Amino acid sequence: MVSPRTEGTPQGGPLSPLLSNILLDEWDRELEQRGPRFVRDADDCNVYVRSKAAGERVMTSLERWLTQHLRLRVNRDKSCVARPWTRKFLGDSVTWDRTARLRVAPAAVQRLKTKLRGLLSRGRGRRLADTVQDLNLATRGWVAYFRMADVKASFADVGKWLRRKLRCIMWRQWKRPRTRVRELRRRGLELARARASAFNGRGPWWNAGASHMHAAVPTAALRQLGLLSLLEEHQRRTCAS
């Protein structure tokens, strides 16, 4: 659908950040004169002060300055005074330790999982290796974006979640209990354990996290299909940078 545009610039285009930096250059100079530490990317900006009272005061002052000098309106729904570790900036956050460390914000992890669910939902009727290739394209770019993160827990969490999702797809593809017995036996499980696992009456997600699927489809087997290790990829990119 094509519709006439009466104001603004296309989102994601190169012109938007250029105009933003031109307009907000005066804003950067004002913050530099006032002295607090701050970081800005396009229209996202964090200002760091020592106390909540100072944050409230600075917030009110800066909002008034933006309205009077640049005729801009602050989005109150996205703006607040809060601790740094409860907020995110460009998908990053920090830990609450005395020496803060950079980490991936939980909201960024959830956005990635939502994206990957779309790829995984198309994998039930495909070869698992093809699904793995699609997943690797998404996760490799995600790791590259967050390569400066110091906390590795998010990469381990996504990797563990992905492996369980892939085992869940395999369990669904086997469909019938007899097929599941055969596949579990083929992957090294004893007959009695394979039968008990295949006829347990539990759902695919439960079985994907159970010990029999971990034994039949270990991490090494998924790596042979080409599944990217997010932890190893993060370590590689950290060393390269």
Coordinates of C-alpha atoms in Angstrom, one line a residue:
M1 CA 0.0 0.0 0.0
V2 CA 1.3 3.4 -0.9
S3 CA 0.2 6.5 1.0
P4 CA 1.3 10.1 0.9
R5 CA 3.6 11.3 3.7
T6 CA 2.9 14.7 5.1
E7 CA 5.5 14.9 7.9
G8 CA 8.5 13.1 9.4
T9 CA 11.2 10.9 7.7
P10 CA 11.0 7.2 7.0
Q11 CA 11.9 5.1 10.0
G12 CA 15.2 3.2 9.5
G13 CA 16.4 5.5 6.7
P14 CA 19.9 7.2 6.8
L15 CA 18.3 10.7 6.9
S16 CA 16.6 10.2 10.3
P17 CA 19.7 9.8 12.5
L18 CA 21.5 12.6 10.5
L19 CA 18.7 15.1 11.2
S20 CA 18.5 13.9 14.8
N21 CA 22.2 14.6 15.4
I22 CA 22.0 18.0 13.8
L23 CA 19.0 19.0 15.9
L24 CA 20.3 17.5 19.2
D25 CA 23.9 18.9 18.9
E26 CA 22.8 21.8 21.0
W27 CA 21.3 19.4 23.5
D28 CA 24.7 17.6 23.8
R29 CA 26.5 20.9 24.4
E30 CA 24.0 21.9 27.1
L31 CA 24.6 18.6 28.9
E32 CA 28.4 19.0 28.6
Q33 CA 28.1 22.4 30.2
R34 CA 26.0 21.1 33.1
G35 CA 28.5 18.4 33.8
P36 CA 26.6 15.1 34.4
R37 CA 27.7 11.9 32.7
F38 CA 25.4 11.1 29.8
V39 CA 25.2 8.9 26.7
R40 CA 23.0 9.5 23.7
D41 CA 22.1 7.6 20.5
A42 CA 19.7 9.4 18.2
D43 CA 16.7 10.3 20.4
D44 CA 17.6 7.8 23.2
C45 CA 19.5 9.4 26.1
N46 CA 20.6 8.4 29.6
V47 CA 21.8 11.0 32.1
Y48 CA 23.6 9.7 35.2
V49 CA 23.5 11.4 38.6
R50 CA 24.2 10.4 42.2
S51 CA 20.8 10.3 43.8
K52 CA 17.1 9.9 43.1
A53 CA 16.4 13.5 44.3
A54 CA 19.1 14.8 41.9
G55 CA 17.5 12.7 39.1
E56 CA 14.1 14.1 39.7
R57 CA 15.5 17.7 39.7
V58 CA 17.6 17.1 36.5
M59 CA 14.7 15.4 34.7
T60 CA 12.4 18.3 35.3
S61 CA 15.0 20.8 34.3
L62 CA 16.0 19.0 31.1
E63 CA 12.5 18.5 30.1
R64 CA 11.8 22.2 30.4
W65 CA 14.9 23.0 28.5
L66 CA 14.0 20.7 25.6
T67 CA 10.5 22.2 25.4
Q68 CA 11.6 25.8 25.5
H69 CA 14.7 25.7 23.3
L70 CA 14.2 22.8 20.9
R71 CA 10.4 22.6 21.0
L72 CA 10.6 18.8 21.6
R73 CA 8.3 16.8 23.8
V74 CA 9.7 14.1 26.2
N75 CA 7.9 10.8 26.0
R76 CA 7.0 10.3 29.7
D77 CA 5.9 6.7 29.1
K78 CA 9.5 5.8 28.2
S79 CA 11.3 8.2 30.5
C80 CA 11.8 7.9 34.3
V81 CA 14.2 8.2 37.1
A82 CA 15.5 4.8 38.1
R83 CA 18.6 2.7 38.9
P84 CA 20.8 1.9 35.9
W85 CA 20.4 -1.9 36.3
T86 CA 16.6 -1.6 36.0
R87 CA 16.8 0.3 32.7
K88 CA 18.2 -0.6 29.2
F89 CA 20.0 1.4 26.6
L90 CA 20.2 0.0 23.0
G91 CA 19.4 -3.4 24.4
D92 CA 22.2 -3.3 27.0
S93 CA 22.0 -2.9 30.8
V94 CA 24.4 -3.2 33.7
T95 CA 24.7 -5.3 36.8
W96 CA 24.1 -3.9 40.3
D97 CA 27.6 -4.8 41.5
R98 CA 29.9 -2.2 43.0
T99 CA 31.9 -2.4 39.8
A100 CA 29.2 -2.5 37.2
R101 CA 29.5 -4.9 34.3
L102 CA 27.8 -4.7 30.9
R103 CA 25.0 -7.3 30.3
V104 CA 22.3 -8.0 27.8
A105 CA 19.0 -6.5 29.0
P106 CA 16.3 -9.2 29.7
A107 CA 14.0 -7.4 27.2
A108 CA 16.5 -7.9 24.5
V109 CA 16.7 -11.7 25.3
Q110 CA 12.9 -11.9 25.1
R111 CA 12.8 -10.1 21.7
L112 CA 15.4 -12.6 20.4
K113 CA 13.3 -15.6 21.6
T114 CA 10.2 -14.2 20.0
K115 CA 12.1 -13.9 16.7
L116 CA 13.5 -17.4 17.0
R117 CA 10.0 -18.8 17.8
G118 CA 8.9 -17.8 14.3
L119 CA 11.8 -19.7 12.8
L120 CA 11.2 -22.7 15.0
S121 CA 7.5 -22.9 14.3
R122 CA 8.4 -23.5 10.6
G123 CA 10.8 -26.2 11.5
R124 CA 8.3 -29.0 12.3
G125 CA 8.0 -30.1 8.7
R126 CA 11.6 -29.4 7.6
R127 CA 15.0 -31.0 8.0
L128 CA 16.4 -30.1 11.3
A129 CA 19.7 -29.1 9.7
D130 CA 17.9 -26.5 7.6
T131 CA 16.2 -25.0 10.7
V132 CA 19.6 -24.9 12.4
Q133 CA 21.0 -22.9 9.6
D134 CA 18.2 -20.3 9.8
L135 CA 18.7 -20.1 13.6
N136 CA 22.5 -19.6 13.2
L137 CA 22.0 -16.6 11.0
A138 CA 19.8 -14.9 13.6
T139 CA 21.9 -15.8 16.7
R140 CA 25.3 -15.0 15.1
G141 CA 24.2 -11.5 14.4
W142 CA 22.7 -11.1 17.9
V143 CA 25.9 -12.3 19.5
A144 CA 27.9 -9.9 17.3
Y145 CA 25.7 -7.0 18.4
F146 CA 26.2 -7.8 22.1
R147 CA 29.8 -8.8 21.8
M148 CA 30.9 -6.2 24.4
A149 CA 28.7 -7.7 27.2
D150 CA 30.7 -9.0 30.2
V151 CA 28.0 -11.2 31.7
K152 CA 27.7 -14.5 29.8
A153 CA 24.5 -15.8 31.4
S154 CA 22.2 -14.5 28.7
F155 CA 24.2 -16.4 26.0
A156 CA 24.1 -19.6 28.0
D157 CA 20.3 -19.1 28.7
V158 CA 19.5 -18.7 25.0
G159 CA 21.7 -21.6 24.0
K160 CA 20.1 -23.9 26.5
W161 CA 16.6 -22.8 25.5
L162 CA 17.4 -23.3 21.8
R163 CA 18.7 -26.9 22.4
R164 CA 15.5 -27.8 24.2
K165 CA 13.4 -26.3 21.4
L166 CA 15.2 -28.4 18.8
R167 CA 14.7 -31.5 20.9
C168 CA 11.0 -30.6 21.2
I169 CA 10.8 -30.4 17.3
M170 CA 12.4 -33.8 17.1
W171 CA 9.9 -35.3 19.5
R172 CA 7.0 -33.8 17.5
Q173 CA 8.4 -35.1 14.3
W174 CA 8.6 -38.7 15.6
K175 CA 4.8 -38.3 16.3
R176 CA 3.8 -41.9 17.4
P177 CA 5.0 -43.7 20.5
R178 CA 6.3 -46.6 18.4
T179 CA 8.3 -44.3 16.2
R180 CA 9.7 -42.6 19.4
V181 CA 10.7 -46.0 20.8
R182 CA 12.6 -46.8 17.5
E183 CA 14.3 -43.4 17.4
L184 CA 15.3 -43.6 21.1
R185 CA 16.7 -47.1 20.6
R186 CA 18.6 -46.1 17.5
R187 CA 20.2 -43.3 19.6
G188 CA 21.5 -45.7 22.3
L189 CA 18.7 -46.0 24.9
E190 CA 17.8 -49.4 26.3
L191 CA 14.5 -50.9 25.3
A192 CA 12.9 -50.6 28.7
R193 CA 13.8 -47.0 29.1
A194 CA 12.8 -46.2 25.5
R195 CA 9.4 -47.7 26.0
A196 CA 8.8 -46.0 29.3
S197 CA 9.8 -42.6 27.8
A198 CA 7.8 -43.0 24.6
F199 CA 4.6 -43.9 26.4
N200 CA 4.9 -41.5 29.4
G201 CA 1.9 -39.4 28.2
R202 CA 3.8 -36.1 28.7
G203 CA 3.9 -33.2 26.2
P204 CA 6.7 -32.4 23.8
W205 CA 8.1 -29.6 25.9
W206 CA 8.4 -31.7 29.0
N207 CA 10.0 -34.6 27.1
A208 CA 12.4 -32.2 25.4
G209 CA 13.8 -31.3 28.8
A210 CA 13.8 -34.8 30.2
S211 CA 16.9 -37.0 30.7
H212 CA 16.0 -39.5 28.0
M213 CA 16.0 -36.8 25.3
H214 CA 19.3 -35.4 26.7
A215 CA 20.8 -38.9 26.5
A216 CA 19.4 -39.6 23.0
V217 CA 20.1 -36.1 21.6
P218 CA 23.1 -34.7 23.5
T219 CA 24.6 -31.3 22.8
A220 CA 27.3 -32.9 20.7
A221 CA 24.7 -34.3 18.3
L222 CA 23.1 -30.9 17.8
R223 CA 26.5 -29.4 17.3
Q224 CA 27.1 -32.0 14.5
L225 CA 24.0 -30.6 12.8
G226 CA 25.8 -27.2 12.8
L227 CA 24.1 -25.5 15.8
L228 CA 26.1 -22.5 16.8
S229 CA 27.3 -22.3 20.4
L230 CA 26.4 -18.7 21.5
L231 CA 29.0 -18.9 24.3
E232 CA 31.8 -19.9 22.0
E233 CA 30.8 -17.4 19.4
H234 CA 30.8 -14.6 22.1
Q235 CA 34.2 -15.7 23.3
R236 CA 35.6 -15.7 19.8
R237 CA 34.3 -12.2 19.0
T238 CA 35.5 -10.9 22.4
C239 CA 39.0 -12.2 21.7
A240 CA 38.9 -10.8 18.1
S241 CA 37.9 -7.3 19.3

